[in-house]
Amino acid sequence: MGCCCSGRCTLIFICTLQLLLALERQVFDFLGYQWAPILANFFHSIIVILGLFGTIQYRPRYIIVYAVWAALWVAWNVFIICFYLNVGGLSKESNLLTFNISAHHSWWSEHGPGCVRKEMPEDPEVRTTESHSYISVVGCFMEYRYIEVIHSGVQILVALLGFVYACYVVSVITEEEDSFDFIGGFDPYPLYHVNEKSADLPLQPMYLSPQIRKASTKGHDRANSSGPKLSGLTHVRAYSQTSFSFS
């Protein structure tokens, strides 16, 4: 039981940490209009809350769903790392994460640590209604793709820990339920089964022999003749001398 409690507490901490990391990542993905990561973070938050609820309420099915999603979440973040490192034919310059709706890139590409954003307008003589200004970013301490890779790496590490502890908690809860069921813990009517044979026995009629009837009649007459004060005592004496027989 102690191992289960420690595992549950660890899994609760991991789920809470994942929610904080998902919220932080969701904010910067919104700022960069990264629609695919926004949807992924949204579903990730829902499943983590479901896993947190299952851990607190001892619901192994919810924890199993969380464990399956943790494996998928690791795969998604591996894809993000490959995307920003241009691995496997992917390119960070493409609009894949924005569903080709816009040409926005990661928010860190212009607002990274130490980055200085400079706007360079076009020549006013050739400016048209559809002209755009050019933006140059200089002085960055770290390229934005490495910042995204670090974010995804942290997500993978926490998700792997969550997957391991989720499997452990599910196994412990299942073992405890099986052992409790083995000793009859889930039997709603444990006492009724013990007395089934005695309850099915036929009832036998009871009658009084002539000697018992005569003795009880004499006792009743003596009680009536001795007065009201001794009636109760006489009844006790009379009935104490009687015996019952069963056929």
PDB file of C-alpha atoms in Angstrom:
ATOM      1  CA  MET A   1       0.000   0.000   0.000  1.00  0.00           C
ATOM      2  CA  GLY A   2       2.879   2.354   0.743  1.00  0.00           C
ATOM      3  CA  CYS A   3       4.414   1.731  -2.675  1.00  0.00           C
ATOM      4  CA  CYS A   4       1.068   2.530  -4.304  1.00  0.00           C
ATOM      5  CA  CYS A   5       0.757   5.795  -2.392  1.00  0.00           C
ATOM      6  CA  SER A   6       4.282   6.887  -3.311  1.00  0.00           C
ATOM      7  CA  GLY A   7       3.709   5.961  -6.957  1.00  0.00           C
ATOM      8  CA  ARG A   8       0.399   7.828  -7.033  1.00  0.00           C
ATOM      9  CA  CYS A   9       1.944  10.919  -5.466  1.00  0.00           C
ATOM     10  CA  THR A  10       4.753  10.870  -8.023  1.00  0.00           C
ATOM     11  CA  LEU A  11       2.311  10.459 -10.901  1.00  0.00           C
ATOM     12  CA  ILE A  12       0.161  13.318  -9.566  1.00  0.00           C
ATOM     13  CA  PHE A  13       3.267  15.529  -9.462  1.00  0.00           C
ATOM     14  CA  ILE A  14       4.204  14.531 -13.023  1.00  0.00           C
ATOM     15  CA  CYS A  15       0.699  15.289 -14.320  1.00  0.00           C
ATOM     16  CA  THR A  16       0.714  18.674 -12.590  1.00  0.00           C
ATOM     17  CA  LEU A  17       4.122  19.470 -14.093  1.00  0.00           C
ATOM     18  CA  GLN A  18       2.871  18.465 -17.536  1.00  0.00           C
ATOM     19  CA  LEU A  19      -0.091  20.809 -17.227  1.00  0.00           C
ATOM     20  CA  LEU A  20       2.211  23.711 -16.364  1.00  0.00           C
ATOM     21  CA  LEU A  21       4.547  22.910 -19.256  1.00  0.00           C
ATOM     22  CA  ALA A  22       1.601  22.572 -21.652  1.00  0.00           C
ATOM     23  CA  LEU A  23       0.230  25.943 -20.544  1.00  0.00           C
ATOM     24  CA  GLU A  24       3.609  27.617 -21.058  1.00  0.00           C
ATOM     25  CA  ARG A  25       4.004  26.087 -24.487  1.00  0.00           C
ATOM     26  CA  GLN A  26       0.442  26.913 -25.473  1.00  0.00           C
ATOM     27  CA  VAL A  27       1.004  30.605 -24.775  1.00  0.00           C
ATOM     28  CA  PHE A  28       4.042  30.868 -27.050  1.00  0.00           C
ATOM     29  CA  ASP A  29       2.403  28.771 -29.777  1.00  0.00           C
ATOM     30  CA  PHE A  30      -0.554  31.161 -29.739  1.00  0.00           C
ATOM     31  CA  LEU A  31       1.800  34.108 -30.074  1.00  0.00           C
ATOM     32  CA  GLY A  32       3.447  32.439 -33.078  1.00  0.00           C
ATOM     33  CA  TYR A  33       0.144  31.271 -34.664  1.00  0.00           C
ATOM     34  CA  GLN A  34       1.333  27.650 -34.673  1.00  0.00           C
ATOM     35  CA  TRP A  35      -2.053  25.998 -35.165  1.00  0.00           C
ATOM     36  CA  ALA A  36      -0.949  22.358 -35.206  1.00  0.00           C
ATOM     37  CA  PRO A  37       0.922  22.612 -31.881  1.00  0.00           C
ATOM     38  CA  ILE A  38      -2.013  24.571 -30.422  1.00  0.00           C
ATOM     39  CA  LEU A  39      -4.419  21.713 -31.158  1.00  0.00           C
ATOM     40  CA  ALA A  40      -1.917  19.137 -29.910  1.00  0.00           C
ATOM     41  CA  ASN A  41      -1.393  21.029 -26.644  1.00  0.00           C
ATOM     42  CA  PHE A  42      -5.153  21.311 -26.164  1.00  0.00           C
ATOM     43  CA  PHE A  43      -5.725  17.548 -26.447  1.00  0.00           C
ATOM     44  CA  HIS A  44      -2.646  16.929 -24.349  1.00  0.00           C
ATOM     45  CA  SER A  45      -4.037  19.048 -21.506  1.00  0.00           C
ATOM     46  CA  ILE A  46      -7.379  17.186 -21.596  1.00  0.00           C
ATOM     47  CA  ILE A  47      -5.740  13.741 -21.424  1.00  0.00           C
ATOM     48  CA  VAL A  48      -3.384  14.814 -18.634  1.00  0.00           C
ATOM     49  CA  ILE A  49      -6.348  16.088 -16.595  1.00  0.00           C
ATOM     50  CA  LEU A  50      -8.074  12.756 -17.233  1.00  0.00           C
ATOM     51  CA  GLY A  51      -5.001  10.884 -16.037  1.00  0.00           C
ATOM     52  CA  LEU A  52      -4.757  13.111 -12.979  1.00  0.00           C
ATOM     53  CA  PHE A  53      -8.382  12.395 -12.122  1.00  0.00           C
ATOM     54  CA  GLY A  54      -7.875   8.655 -12.598  1.00  0.00           C
ATOM     55  CA  THR A  55      -4.826   8.684 -10.345  1.00  0.00           C
ATOM     56  CA  ILE A  56      -6.624  10.504  -7.539  1.00  0.00           C
ATOM     57  CA  GLN A  57      -9.815   8.420  -7.798  1.00  0.00           C
ATOM     58  CA  TYR A  58      -8.136   5.023  -8.356  1.00  0.00           C
ATOM     59  CA  ARG A  59      -9.498   4.643 -11.907  1.00  0.00           C
ATOM     60  CA  PRO A  60      -7.037   2.395 -13.775  1.00  0.00           C
ATOM     61  CA  ARG A  61      -8.844   2.782 -17.119  1.00  0.00           C
ATOM     62  CA  TYR A  62      -8.251   6.526 -17.127  1.00  0.00           C
ATOM     63  CA  ILE A  63      -4.608   5.982 -16.231  1.00  0.00           C
ATOM     64  CA  ILE A  64      -4.255   3.521 -19.119  1.00  0.00           C
ATOM     65  CA  VAL A  65      -5.633   6.146 -21.518  1.00  0.00           C
ATOM     66  CA  TYR A  66      -3.107   8.608 -20.128  1.00  0.00           C
ATOM     67  CA  ALA A  67      -0.262   6.107 -20.594  1.00  0.00           C
ATOM     68  CA  VAL A  68      -1.223   5.499 -24.237  1.00  0.00           C
ATOM     69  CA  TRP A  69      -1.371   9.242 -24.862  1.00  0.00           C
ATOM     70  CA  ALA A  70       2.030   9.699 -23.188  1.00  0.00           C
ATOM     71  CA  ALA A  71       3.541   7.383 -25.802  1.00  0.00           C
ATOM     72  CA  LEU A  72       1.827   9.337 -28.607  1.00  0.00           C
ATOM     73  CA  TRP A  73       3.004  12.597 -27.045  1.00  0.00           C
ATOM     74  CA  VAL A  74       6.595  11.369 -27.156  1.00  0.00           C
ATOM     75  CA  ALA A  75       6.181  10.582 -30.869  1.00  0.00           C
ATOM     76  CA  TRP A  76       4.713  14.049 -31.529  1.00  0.00           C
ATOM     77  CA  ASN A  77       7.616  15.813 -29.853  1.00  0.00           C
ATOM     78  CA  VAL A  78      10.099  13.678 -31.751  1.00  0.00           C
ATOM     79  CA  PHE A  79       8.392  14.932 -34.913  1.00  0.00           C
ATOM     80  CA  ILE A  80       8.750  18.545 -33.700  1.00  0.00           C
ATOM     81  CA  ILE A  81      12.466  18.019 -33.074  1.00  0.00           C
ATOM     82  CA  CYS A  82      12.923  16.559 -36.557  1.00  0.00           C
ATOM     83  CA  PHE A  83      10.957  19.473 -38.017  1.00  0.00           C
ATOM     84  CA  TYR A  84      13.146  22.171 -36.490  1.00  0.00           C
ATOM     85  CA  LEU A  85      16.398  20.303 -37.148  1.00  0.00           C
ATOM     86  CA  ASN A  86      15.464  19.649 -40.805  1.00  0.00           C
ATOM     87  CA  VAL A  87      15.616  15.873 -40.375  1.00  0.00           C
ATOM     88  CA  GLY A  88      13.794  13.386 -42.600  1.00  0.00           C
ATOM     89  CA  GLY A  89      12.944  15.802 -45.384  1.00  0.00           C
ATOM     90  CA  LEU A  90      11.273  18.270 -43.007  1.00  0.00           C
ATOM     91  CA  SER A  91      12.089  21.962 -43.081  1.00  0.00           C
ATOM     92  CA  LYS A  92      11.570  24.556 -40.390  1.00  0.00           C
ATOM     93  CA  GLU A  93      10.964  27.142 -43.099  1.00  0.00           C
ATOM     94  CA  SER A  94       7.792  25.418 -44.297  1.00  0.00           C
ATOM     95  CA  ASN A  95       4.293  26.345 -43.164  1.00  0.00           C
ATOM     96  CA  LEU A  96       3.444  22.832 -42.046  1.00  0.00           C
ATOM     97  CA  LEU A  97       2.703  23.763 -38.429  1.00  0.00           C
ATOM     98  CA  THR A  98       0.370  26.568 -39.505  1.00  0.00           C
ATOM     99  CA  PHE A  99      -1.555  24.334 -41.958  1.00  0.00           C
ATOM    100  CA  ASN A 100      -0.346  26.662 -44.763  1.00  0.00           C
ATOM    101  CA  ILE A 101      -2.796  29.277 -43.515  1.00  0.00           C
ATOM    102  CA  SER A 102      -0.122  31.860 -42.769  1.00  0.00           C
ATOM    103  CA  ALA A 103       3.622  32.319 -43.108  1.00  0.00           C
ATOM    104  CA  HIS A 104       4.220  32.721 -39.385  1.00  0.00           C
ATOM    105  CA  HIS A 105       7.034  30.888 -37.667  1.00  0.00           C
ATOM    106  CA  SER A 106       7.968  30.217 -34.095  1.00  0.00           C
ATOM    107  CA  TRP A 107       7.585  33.179 -31.736  1.00  0.00           C
ATOM    108  CA  TRP A 108      11.140  32.570 -30.571  1.00  0.00           C
ATOM    109  CA  SER A 109      12.485  33.346 -34.052  1.00  0.00           C
ATOM    110  CA  GLU A 110      12.056  37.071 -33.373  1.00  0.00           C
ATOM    111  CA  HIS A 111      11.861  37.216 -29.568  1.00  0.00           C
ATOM    112  CA  GLY A 112      14.570  34.829 -28.464  1.00  0.00           C
ATOM    113  CA  PRO A 113      17.036  35.663 -25.680  1.00  0.00           C
ATOM    114  CA  GLY A 114      19.203  38.582 -26.754  1.00  0.00           C
ATOM    115  CA  CYS A 115      17.464  39.017 -30.121  1.00  0.00           C
ATOM    116  CA  VAL A 116      17.152  42.528 -31.549  1.00  0.00           C
ATOM    117  CA  ARG A 117      14.324  42.978 -34.041  1.00  0.00           C
ATOM    118  CA  LYS A 118      14.889  45.536 -36.791  1.00  0.00           C
ATOM    119  CA  GLU A 119      12.337  46.494 -39.393  1.00  0.00           C
ATOM    120  CA  MET A 120      13.699  47.492 -42.802  1.00  0.00           C
ATOM    121  CA  PRO A 121      11.060  49.171 -45.001  1.00  0.00           C
ATOM    122  CA  GLU A 122      11.201  48.970 -48.752  1.00  0.00           C
ATOM    123  CA  ASP A 123      12.244  51.842 -50.972  1.00  0.00           C
ATOM    124  CA  PRO A 124       9.408  54.409 -50.856  1.00  0.00           C
ATOM    125  CA  GLU A 125       9.738  55.004 -54.581  1.00  0.00           C
ATOM    126  CA  VAL A 126       8.778  51.417 -55.394  1.00  0.00           C
ATOM    127  CA  ARG A 127       6.330  50.859 -52.535  1.00  0.00           C
ATOM    128  CA  THR A 128       2.919  49.592 -53.540  1.00  0.00           C
ATOM    129  CA  THR A 129      -0.252  48.706 -51.672  1.00  0.00           C
ATOM    130  CA  GLU A 130       0.951  45.113 -51.335  1.00  0.00           C
ATOM    131  CA  SER A 131       4.482  45.934 -50.265  1.00  0.00           C
ATOM    132  CA  HIS A 132       5.808  44.476 -47.021  1.00  0.00           C
ATOM    133  CA  SER A 133       8.627  45.555 -44.782  1.00  0.00           C
ATOM    134  CA  TYR A 134      11.538  43.225 -44.130  1.00  0.00           C
ATOM    135  CA  ILE A 135      12.451  42.229 -40.594  1.00  0.00           C
ATOM    136  CA  SER A 136      15.942  41.280 -39.539  1.00  0.00           C
ATOM    137  CA  VAL A 137      16.802  39.702 -36.227  1.00  0.00           C
ATOM    138  CA  VAL A 138      20.334  39.976 -34.892  1.00  0.00           C
ATOM    139  CA  GLY A 139      22.191  39.393 -31.652  1.00  0.00           C
ATOM    140  CA  CYS A 140      20.394  36.188 -30.586  1.00  0.00           C
ATOM    141  CA  PHE A 141      22.220  34.118 -27.992  1.00  0.00           C
ATOM    142  CA  MET A 142      20.577  30.941 -29.294  1.00  0.00           C
ATOM    143  CA  GLU A 143      18.756  30.090 -32.482  1.00  0.00           C
ATOM    144  CA  TYR A 144      15.036  29.660 -32.089  1.00  0.00           C
ATOM    145  CA  ARG A 145      15.098  26.112 -33.426  1.00  0.00           C
ATOM    146  CA  TYR A 146      17.265  24.994 -30.510  1.00  0.00           C
ATOM    147  CA  ILE A 147      14.837  26.616 -28.083  1.00  0.00           C
ATOM    148  CA  GLU A 148      12.008  24.612 -29.645  1.00  0.00           C
ATOM    149  CA  VAL A 149      14.125  21.465 -29.500  1.00  0.00           C
ATOM    150  CA  ILE A 150      14.789  22.038 -25.797  1.00  0.00           C
ATOM    151  CA  HIS A 151      11.066  22.485 -25.177  1.00  0.00           C
ATOM    152  CA  SER A 152      10.289  19.237 -26.979  1.00  0.00           C
ATOM    153  CA  GLY A 153      13.106  17.406 -25.186  1.00  0.00           C
ATOM    154  CA  VAL A 154      11.711  18.400 -21.796  1.00  0.00           C
ATOM    155  CA  GLN A 155       8.254  17.267 -22.896  1.00  0.00           C
ATOM    156  CA  ILE A 156       9.649  13.887 -23.958  1.00  0.00           C
ATOM    157  CA  LEU A 157      11.472  13.390 -20.659  1.00  0.00           C
ATOM    158  CA  VAL A 158       8.415  14.190 -18.529  1.00  0.00           C
ATOM    159  CA  ALA A 159       6.121  12.100 -20.756  1.00  0.00           C
ATOM    160  CA  LEU A 160       8.412   9.072 -20.423  1.00  0.00           C
ATOM    161  CA  LEU A 161       8.395   9.420 -16.639  1.00  0.00           C
ATOM    162  CA  GLY A 162       4.612   9.702 -16.721  1.00  0.00           C
ATOM    163  CA  PHE A 163       4.321   6.591 -18.880  1.00  0.00           C
ATOM    164  CA  VAL A 164       6.514   4.520 -16.545  1.00  0.00           C
ATOM    165  CA  TYR A 165       4.731   5.605 -13.366  1.00  0.00           C
ATOM    166  CA  ALA A 166       1.313   5.198 -14.984  1.00  0.00           C
ATOM    167  CA  CYS A 167       2.077   1.564 -15.819  1.00  0.00           C
ATOM    168  CA  TYR A 168       3.383   1.020 -12.297  1.00  0.00           C
ATOM    169  CA  VAL A 169       0.323   2.542 -10.615  1.00  0.00           C
ATOM    170  CA  VAL A 170      -2.055   0.544 -12.830  1.00  0.00           C
ATOM    171  CA  SER A 171      -0.287  -2.716 -11.967  1.00  0.00           C
ATOM    172  CA  VAL A 172      -0.360  -1.986  -8.220  1.00  0.00           C
ATOM    173  CA  ILE A 173      -4.039  -0.983  -8.228  1.00  0.00           C
ATOM    174  CA  THR A 174      -4.965  -4.081 -10.237  1.00  0.00           C
ATOM    175  CA  GLU A 175      -3.096  -6.364  -7.832  1.00  0.00           C
ATOM    176  CA  GLU A 176      -4.784  -4.781  -4.826  1.00  0.00           C
ATOM    177  CA  GLU A 177      -8.232  -5.179  -6.402  1.00  0.00           C
ATOM    178  CA  ASP A 178      -7.556  -8.844  -7.235  1.00  0.00           C
ATOM    179  CA  SER A 179      -6.342  -9.639  -3.718  1.00  0.00           C
ATOM    180  CA  PHE A 180      -9.291  -7.832  -2.141  1.00  0.00           C
ATOM    181  CA  ASP A 181     -11.735  -9.720  -4.363  1.00  0.00           C
ATOM    182  CA  PHE A 182     -10.027 -13.034  -3.506  1.00  0.00           C
ATOM    183  CA  ILE A 183     -10.801 -12.706   0.220  1.00  0.00           C
ATOM    184  CA  GLY A 184     -14.432 -11.833  -0.494  1.00  0.00           C
ATOM    185  CA  GLY A 185     -14.143  -8.101  -0.156  1.00  0.00           C
ATOM    186  CA  PHE A 186     -16.607  -7.434  -2.948  1.00  0.00           C
ATOM    187  CA  ASP A 187     -19.251  -9.925  -1.723  1.00  0.00           C
ATOM    188  CA  PRO A 188     -22.266  -7.742  -0.880  1.00  0.00           C
ATOM    189  CA  TYR A 189     -24.075 -10.478   1.127  1.00  0.00           C
ATOM    190  CA  PRO A 190     -21.392 -12.598   2.776  1.00  0.00           C
ATOM    191  CA  LEU A 191     -23.540 -13.725   5.729  1.00  0.00           C
ATOM    192  CA  TYR A 192     -26.533 -14.847   3.695  1.00  0.00           C
ATOM    193  CA  HIS A 193     -24.567 -17.577   1.949  1.00  0.00           C
ATOM    194  CA  VAL A 194     -23.595 -19.144   5.262  1.00  0.00           C
ATOM    195  CA  ASN A 195     -27.200 -19.611   6.418  1.00  0.00           C
ATOM    196  CA  GLU A 196     -28.633 -20.782   3.107  1.00  0.00           C
ATOM    197  CA  LYS A 197     -28.979 -24.422   4.268  1.00  0.00           C
ATOM    198  CA  SER A 198     -30.539 -23.510   7.605  1.00  0.00           C
ATOM    199  CA  ALA A 199     -33.016 -21.164   5.905  1.00  0.00           C
ATOM    200  CA  ASP A 200     -34.143 -23.906   3.527  1.00  0.00           C
ATOM    201  CA  LEU A 201     -35.070 -26.377   6.315  1.00  0.00           C
ATOM    202  CA  PRO A 202     -38.842 -27.089   6.554  1.00  0.00           C
ATOM    203  CA  LEU A 203     -40.621 -25.850   9.644  1.00  0.00           C
ATOM    204  CA  GLN A 204     -42.091 -28.566  11.920  1.00  0.00           C
ATOM    205  CA  PRO A 205     -45.397 -28.065  13.802  1.00  0.00           C
ATOM    206  CA  MET A 206     -45.194 -27.848  17.595  1.00  0.00           C
ATOM    207  CA  TYR A 207     -47.841 -29.276  19.934  1.00  0.00           C
ATOM    208  CA  LEU A 208     -48.253 -29.824  23.684  1.00  0.00           C
ATOM    209  CA  SER A 209     -48.655 -33.255  25.258  1.00  0.00           C
ATOM    210  CA  PRO A 210     -51.673 -33.937  27.568  1.00  0.00           C
ATOM    211  CA  GLN A 211     -49.396 -33.887  30.659  1.00  0.00           C
ATOM    212  CA  ILE A 212     -48.094 -30.440  29.783  1.00  0.00           C
ATOM    213  CA  ARG A 213     -51.603 -29.152  29.152  1.00  0.00           C
ATOM    214  CA  LYS A 214     -52.793 -30.491  32.535  1.00  0.00           C
ATOM    215  CA  ALA A 215     -49.823 -28.963  34.370  1.00  0.00           C
ATOM    216  CA  SER A 216     -50.339 -25.595  32.708  1.00  0.00           C
ATOM    217  CA  THR A 217     -54.059 -25.652  33.586  1.00  0.00           C
ATOM    218  CA  LYS A 218     -53.277 -26.321  37.267  1.00  0.00           C
ATOM    219  CA  GLY A 219     -50.749 -23.544  37.333  1.00  0.00           C
ATOM    220  CA  HIS A 220     -53.238 -21.148  35.799  1.00  0.00           C
ATOM    221  CA  ASP A 221     -55.879 -22.055  38.413  1.00  0.00           C
ATOM    222  CA  ARG A 222     -53.417 -21.575  41.267  1.00  0.00           C
ATOM    223  CA  ALA A 223     -52.451 -18.192  39.880  1.00  0.00           C
ATOM    224  CA  ASN A 224     -56.053 -17.058  39.801  1.00  0.00           C
ATOM    225  CA  SER A 225     -56.699 -18.241  43.385  1.00  0.00           C
ATOM    226  CA  SER A 226     -53.558 -16.715  44.916  1.00  0.00           C
ATOM    227  CA  GLY A 227     -54.388 -13.144  43.949  1.00  0.00           C
ATOM    228  CA  PRO A 228     -52.890 -10.594  41.620  1.00  0.00           C
ATOM    229  CA  LYS A 229     -49.674 -10.131  43.567  1.00  0.00           C
ATOM    230  CA  LEU A 230     -48.465 -13.723  43.066  1.00  0.00           C
ATOM    231  CA  SER A 231     -49.841 -14.283  39.613  1.00  0.00           C
ATOM    232  CA  GLY A 232     -46.605 -13.461  37.842  1.00  0.00           C
ATOM    233  CA  LEU A 233     -44.521 -15.727  40.107  1.00  0.00           C
ATOM    234  CA  THR A 234     -47.004 -18.583  39.742  1.00  0.00           C
ATOM    235  CA  HIS A 235     -46.902 -18.308  35.985  1.00  0.00           C
ATOM    236  CA  VAL A 236     -43.137 -18.509  36.073  1.00  0.00           C
ATOM    237  CA  ARG A 237     -43.179 -21.591  38.270  1.00  0.00           C
ATOM    238  CA  ALA A 238     -45.876 -23.225  36.199  1.00  0.00           C
ATOM    239  CA  TYR A 239     -44.138 -22.663  32.883  1.00  0.00           C
ATOM    240  CA  SER A 240     -40.769 -23.629  34.293  1.00  0.00           C
ATOM    241  CA  GLN A 241     -42.110 -27.120  34.918  1.00  0.00           C
ATOM    242  CA  THR A 242     -43.359 -27.521  31.363  1.00  0.00           C
ATOM    243  CA  SER A 243     -41.323 -28.973  28.529  1.00  0.00           C
ATOM    244  CA  PHE A 244     -41.774 -28.808  24.788  1.00  0.00           C
ATOM    245  CA  SER A 245     -41.506 -31.612  22.360  1.00  0.00           C
ATOM    246  CA  PHE A 246     -40.854 -31.516  18.608  1.00  0.00           C
ATOM    247  CA  SER A 247     -41.943 -34.122  16.168  1.00  0.00           C
TER     248      SER A 247
END
